[in-house]
mmCIF file of C-alpha atoms in Angstrom:
data_model
loop_
_atom_site.group_PDB
_atom_site.id
_atom_site.type_symbol
_atom_site.label_atom_id
_atom_site.label_comp_id
_atom_site.label_asym_id
_atom_site.label_seq_id
_atom_site.Cartn_x
_atom_site.Cartn_y
_atom_site.Cartn_z
ATOM 1 C CA UNK A 1 269.252 140.277 -176.372
ATOM 2 C CA UNK A 2 265.934 138.707 -175.540
ATOM 3 C CA UNK A 3 265.790 135.472 -173.566
ATOM 4 C CA UNK A 4 264.445 133.560 -176.605
ATOM 5 C CA UNK A 5 267.340 134.731 -178.796
ATOM 6 C CA UNK A 6 270.239 133.452 -176.685
ATOM 7 C CA UNK A 7 271.538 129.877 -176.938
ATOM 8 C CA UNK A 8 271.516 129.243 -173.162
ATOM 9 C CA UNK A 9 268.662 128.673 -170.743
ATOM 10 C CA UNK A 10 268.078 132.097 -169.167
ATOM 11 C CA UNK A 11 265.770 133.522 -166.488
ATOM 12 C CA UNK A 12 265.437 137.197 -165.580
ATOM 13 C CA UNK A 13 263.904 138.416 -162.329
ATOM 14 C CA UNK A 14 263.183 142.127 -162.681
ATOM 15 C CA UNK A 15 262.404 144.591 -159.861
ATOM 16 C CA UNK A 16 258.698 143.743 -159.949
ATOM 17 C CA UNK A 17 259.329 139.983 -159.668
ATOM 18 C CA UNK A 18 261.764 140.541 -156.785
ATOM 19 C CA UNK A 19 259.266 142.819 -155.032
ATOM 20 C CA UNK A 20 256.527 140.176 -155.353
ATOM 21 C CA UNK A 21 258.768 137.562 -153.701
ATOM 22 C CA UNK A 22 258.330 139.063 -150.254
ATOM 23 C CA UNK A 23 259.200 135.821 -148.479
ATOM 24 C CA UNK A 24 262.844 135.844 -149.545
ATOM 25 C CA UNK A 25 265.335 136.348 -146.734
ATOM 26 C CA UNK A 26 268.546 135.940 -148.723
ATOM 27 C CA UNK A 27 269.808 136.312 -152.276
ATOM 28 C CA UNK A 28 269.767 132.516 -152.928
ATOM 29 C CA UNK A 29 266.105 132.342 -151.844
ATOM 30 C CA UNK A 30 265.245 134.733 -154.691
ATOM 31 C CA UNK A 31 266.135 131.875 -157.059
ATOM 32 C CA UNK A 32 263.994 129.234 -155.300
ATOM 33 C CA UNK A 33 261.081 129.067 -157.744
ATOM 34 C CA UNK A 34 263.153 129.053 -160.921
ATOM 35 C CA UNK A 35 263.231 125.814 -162.930
ATOM 36 C CA UNK A 36 266.180 123.458 -162.320
ATOM 37 C CA UNK A 37 267.535 125.553 -159.427
ATOM 38 C CA UNK A 38 267.924 123.945 -156.028
ATOM 39 C CA UNK A 39 268.874 126.022 -152.982
ATOM 40 C CA UNK A 40 270.719 124.286 -150.157
ATOM 41 C CA UNK A 41 270.108 126.109 -146.878
ATOM 42 C CA UNK A 42 272.802 125.549 -144.276
ATOM 43 C CA UNK A 43 271.012 127.679 -141.701
ATOM 44 C CA UNK A 44 268.090 130.067 -141.475
ATOM 45 C CA UNK A 45 269.977 133.012 -143.058
ATOM 46 C CA UNK A 46 272.372 131.164 -145.329
ATOM 47 C CA UNK A 47 272.128 129.248 -148.557
ATOM 48 C CA UNK A 48 273.860 128.266 -151.751
ATOM 49 C CA UNK A 49 272.125 127.631 -155.090
ATOM 50 C CA UNK A 50 272.813 124.553 -157.197
ATOM 51 C CA UNK A 51 272.825 125.191 -160.945
ATOM 52 C CA UNK A 52 273.046 122.109 -163.145
ATOM 53 C CA UNK A 53 274.327 120.131 -160.151
ATOM 54 C CA UNK A 54 277.135 122.549 -159.267
ATOM 55 C CA UNK A 55 277.446 124.972 -156.348
ATOM 56 C CA UNK A 56 280.068 126.952 -154.465
ATOM 57 C CA UNK A 57 282.874 128.278 -156.635
ATOM 58 C CA UNK A 58 281.625 126.209 -159.596
ATOM 59 C CA UNK A 59 278.692 128.584 -160.074
ATOM 60 C CA UNK A 60 279.665 132.179 -160.766
ATOM 61 C CA UNK A 61 278.054 135.102 -158.934
ATOM 62 C CA UNK A 62 278.558 138.595 -160.346
ATOM 63 C CA UNK A 63 277.306 141.825 -158.759
ATOM 64 C CA UNK A 64 277.188 144.662 -161.298
ATOM 65 C CA UNK A 65 279.724 142.706 -163.364
ATOM 66 C CA UNK A 66 282.159 142.230 -160.477
ATOM 67 C CA UNK A 67 282.971 138.650 -159.516
ATOM 68 C CA UNK A 68 281.916 137.880 -155.926
ATOM 69 C CA UNK A 69 283.128 134.284 -155.743
ATOM 70 C CA UNK A 70 286.104 132.545 -157.301
ATOM 71 C CA UNK A 71 288.113 129.345 -157.119
ATOM 72 C CA UNK A 72 289.867 130.265 -153.853
ATOM 73 C CA UNK A 73 286.548 130.008 -151.987
ATOM 74 C CA UNK A 74 285.914 126.708 -150.302
ATOM 75 C CA UNK A 75 284.394 123.832 -152.238
ATOM 76 C CA UNK A 76 280.712 123.018 -151.805
ATOM 77 C CA UNK A 77 277.876 125.153 -150.468
ATOM 78 C CA UNK A 78 278.969 128.405 -148.872
ATOM 79 C CA UNK A 79 277.385 131.473 -147.330
ATOM 80 C CA UNK A 80 278.916 134.106 -149.649
ATOM 81 C CA UNK A 81 275.775 134.381 -151.780
ATOM 82 C CA UNK A 82 273.843 135.526 -148.701
ATOM 83 C CA UNK A 83 276.096 138.547 -148.170
ATOM 84 C CA UNK A 84 274.219 140.445 -150.917
ATOM 85 C CA UNK A 85 270.932 142.032 -149.806
ATOM 86 C CA UNK A 86 268.238 140.903 -152.249
ATOM 87 C CA UNK A 87 266.209 144.033 -151.455
ATOM 88 C CA UNK A 88 268.993 146.249 -152.859
ATOM 89 C CA UNK A 89 268.788 144.633 -156.299
ATOM 90 C CA UNK A 90 267.059 145.892 -159.403
ATOM 91 C CA UNK A 91 267.304 142.671 -161.395
ATOM 92 C CA UNK A 92 268.827 139.189 -161.364
ATOM 93 C CA UNK A 93 269.837 137.285 -164.487
ATOM 94 C CA UNK A 94 270.460 133.536 -164.342
ATOM 95 C CA UNK A 95 272.264 131.695 -167.144
ATOM 96 C CA UNK A 96 272.297 127.901 -166.754
ATOM 97 C CA UNK A 97 275.122 125.709 -167.961
ATOM 98 C CA UNK A 98 278.767 126.319 -168.787
ATOM 99 C CA UNK A 99 279.749 129.929 -169.362
ATOM 100 C CA UNK A 100 283.515 129.624 -169.231
ATOM 101 C CA UNK A 101 283.994 131.239 -172.631
ATOM 102 C CA UNK A 102 282.388 134.458 -171.396
ATOM 103 C CA UNK A 103 283.149 134.411 -167.678
ATOM 104 C CA UNK A 104 286.107 132.107 -166.988
ATOM 105 C CA UNK A 105 286.599 128.719 -165.402
ATOM 106 C CA UNK A 106 284.300 129.316 -162.402
ATOM 107 C CA UNK A 107 281.146 129.359 -164.520
ATOM 108 C CA UNK A 108 280.703 125.570 -164.765
ATOM 109 C CA UNK A 109 277.137 125.125 -163.509
ATOM 110 C CA UNK A 110 275.923 128.564 -164.483
ATOM 111 C CA UNK A 111 276.220 132.275 -163.896
ATOM 112 C CA UNK A 112 274.080 134.602 -161.800
ATOM 113 C CA UNK A 113 274.412 138.310 -162.478
ATOM 114 C CA UNK A 114 272.850 140.674 -159.905
ATOM 115 C CA UNK A 115 272.315 144.339 -160.748
ATOM 116 C CA UNK A 116 271.949 146.914 -157.983
ATOM 117 C CA UNK A 117 269.341 149.663 -158.087
ATOM 118 C CA UNK A 118 269.999 152.629 -160.359
ATOM 119 C CA UNK A 119 269.228 156.281 -159.608
ATOM 120 C CA UNK A 120 265.714 157.291 -160.577
ATOM 121 C CA UNK A 121 263.871 160.580 -160.613
ATOM 122 C CA UNK A 122 260.914 160.993 -158.272
ATOM 123 C CA UNK A 123 257.281 161.682 -159.105
ATOM 124 C CA UNK A 124 256.523 164.583 -161.444
ATOM 125 C CA UNK A 125 260.173 164.637 -162.520
ATOM 126 C CA UNK A 126 261.539 165.658 -159.101
ATOM 127 C CA UNK A 127 265.290 164.940 -158.900
ATOM 128 C CA UNK A 128 264.984 163.152 -155.534
ATOM 129 C CA UNK A 129 262.819 160.197 -154.577
ATOM 130 C CA UNK A 130 262.377 158.442 -151.255
ATOM 131 C CA UNK A 131 261.009 154.909 -150.955
ATOM 132 C CA UNK A 132 260.328 152.588 -148.067
ATOM 133 C CA UNK A 133 259.097 149.001 -147.835
ATOM 134 C CA UNK A 134 257.941 147.193 -144.734
ATOM 135 C CA UNK A 135 257.192 143.479 -144.326
ATOM 136 C CA UNK A 136 255.786 141.715 -141.276
ATOM 137 C CA UNK A 137 255.181 137.977 -140.916
ATOM 138 C CA UNK A 138 253.516 136.443 -137.884
ATOM 139 C CA UNK A 139 254.416 132.799 -138.556
ATOM 140 C CA UNK A 140 258.157 133.403 -138.424
ATOM 141 C CA UNK A 141 257.865 136.493 -136.195
ATOM 142 C CA UNK A 142 259.812 138.713 -138.585
ATOM 143 C CA UNK A 143 260.061 142.358 -139.515
ATOM 144 C CA UNK A 144 261.896 143.732 -142.553
ATOM 145 C CA UNK A 145 262.277 147.462 -143.250
ATOM 146 C CA UNK A 146 263.982 148.914 -146.355
ATOM 147 C CA UNK A 147 264.486 152.657 -146.836
ATOM 148 C CA UNK A 148 266.066 154.127 -149.925
ATOM 149 C CA UNK A 149 266.812 157.588 -151.294
ATOM 150 C CA UNK A 150 267.594 158.213 -154.946
ATOM 151 C CA UNK A 151 268.892 161.441 -156.450
ATOM 152 C CA UNK A 152 269.142 161.933 -160.182
ATOM 153 C CA UNK A 153 271.334 164.928 -160.975
ATOM 154 C CA UNK A 154 272.678 166.830 -163.921
ATOM 155 C CA UNK A 155 275.099 165.418 -166.481
ATOM 156 C CA UNK A 156 273.806 161.865 -165.977
ATOM 157 C CA UNK A 157 275.127 161.603 -162.424
ATOM 158 C CA UNK A 158 272.997 159.980 -159.794
ATOM 159 C CA UNK A 159 273.098 158.440 -156.350
ATOM 160 C CA UNK A 160 271.178 155.648 -154.641
ATOM 161 C CA UNK A 161 271.630 155.000 -150.922
ATOM 162 C CA UNK A 162 269.680 152.380 -149.021
ATOM 163 C CA UNK A 163 269.518 150.595 -145.707
ATOM 164 C CA UNK A 164 267.722 147.367 -144.789
ATOM 165 C CA UNK A 165 267.004 146.120 -141.292
ATOM 166 C CA UNK A 166 265.809 142.527 -140.794
ATOM 167 C CA UNK A 167 264.723 140.772 -137.618
ATOM 168 C CA UNK A 168 263.795 137.099 -137.887
ATOM 169 C CA UNK A 169 262.426 135.297 -134.853
ATOM 170 C CA UNK A 170 263.297 131.737 -133.917
ATOM 171 C CA UNK A 171 261.671 128.816 -135.692
ATOM 172 C CA UNK A 172 258.727 127.135 -134.052
ATOM 173 C CA UNK A 173 258.533 123.360 -134.480
ATOM 174 C CA UNK A 174 255.527 121.164 -133.808
ATOM 175 C CA UNK A 175 254.597 119.688 -130.485
ATOM 176 C CA UNK A 176 256.343 118.691 -128.246
ATOM 177 C CA UNK A 177 259.521 120.402 -129.556
ATOM 178 C CA UNK A 178 258.240 123.995 -129.538
ATOM 179 C CA UNK A 179 260.530 126.940 -130.231
ATOM 180 C CA UNK A 180 264.003 126.104 -131.558
ATOM 181 C CA UNK A 181 266.652 128.182 -129.813
ATOM 182 C CA UNK A 182 269.331 130.065 -131.754
ATOM 183 C CA UNK A 183 267.496 129.952 -135.088
ATOM 184 C CA UNK A 184 266.491 133.633 -135.236
ATOM 185 C CA UNK A 185 268.816 136.430 -136.274
ATOM 186 C CA UNK A 186 269.087 140.145 -136.970
ATOM 187 C CA UNK A 187 270.664 141.594 -140.097
ATOM 188 C CA UNK A 188 271.536 145.145 -141.109
ATOM 189 C CA UNK A 189 272.529 145.977 -144.680
ATOM 190 C CA UNK A 190 273.622 149.201 -146.335
ATOM 191 C CA UNK A 191 274.323 149.993 -149.963
ATOM 192 C CA UNK A 192 275.454 152.995 -151.967
ATOM 193 C CA UNK A 193 275.734 153.457 -155.724
ATOM 194 C CA UNK A 194 277.048 156.546 -157.465
#
């Protein structure tokens, strides 16, 4: 269904929109610019979105239809949303407001559905494609490298395998504070879809 034909407030971030948001470090940061979404950031690499005033287990997070959080997770903001690499996603769908009829009791504030990349054929119809993305930022002294191979085979079978390496330097505050220790981090992510 199209976004204008559903009764809820919906936003869809497709692969192009996610690619244009190069400043995102975590999955919650991908939602930063969407209307009525607030992202609480506990630390440099963590965060939890607020949808309609709810967060934690009161907002549902699905990855390819599989529930990532549930009511046994701790109350309030948590870091579980940041365990999904935003660079491995093909699209994110955000539905604001109660969704308990469709998704169960955890969908009080809203539901976020993340879809991982699907196998794609390469250029000129080649069955295998290789892609790489690199991002450098001098202000935060960061490097991000994503490499991905996709193989589209016979009988509708396909495979996508990817790896992301992230290195974020420490934050630099104004004078006289200077560099803040223990604010930088490294992250390595891997994903596979058959």
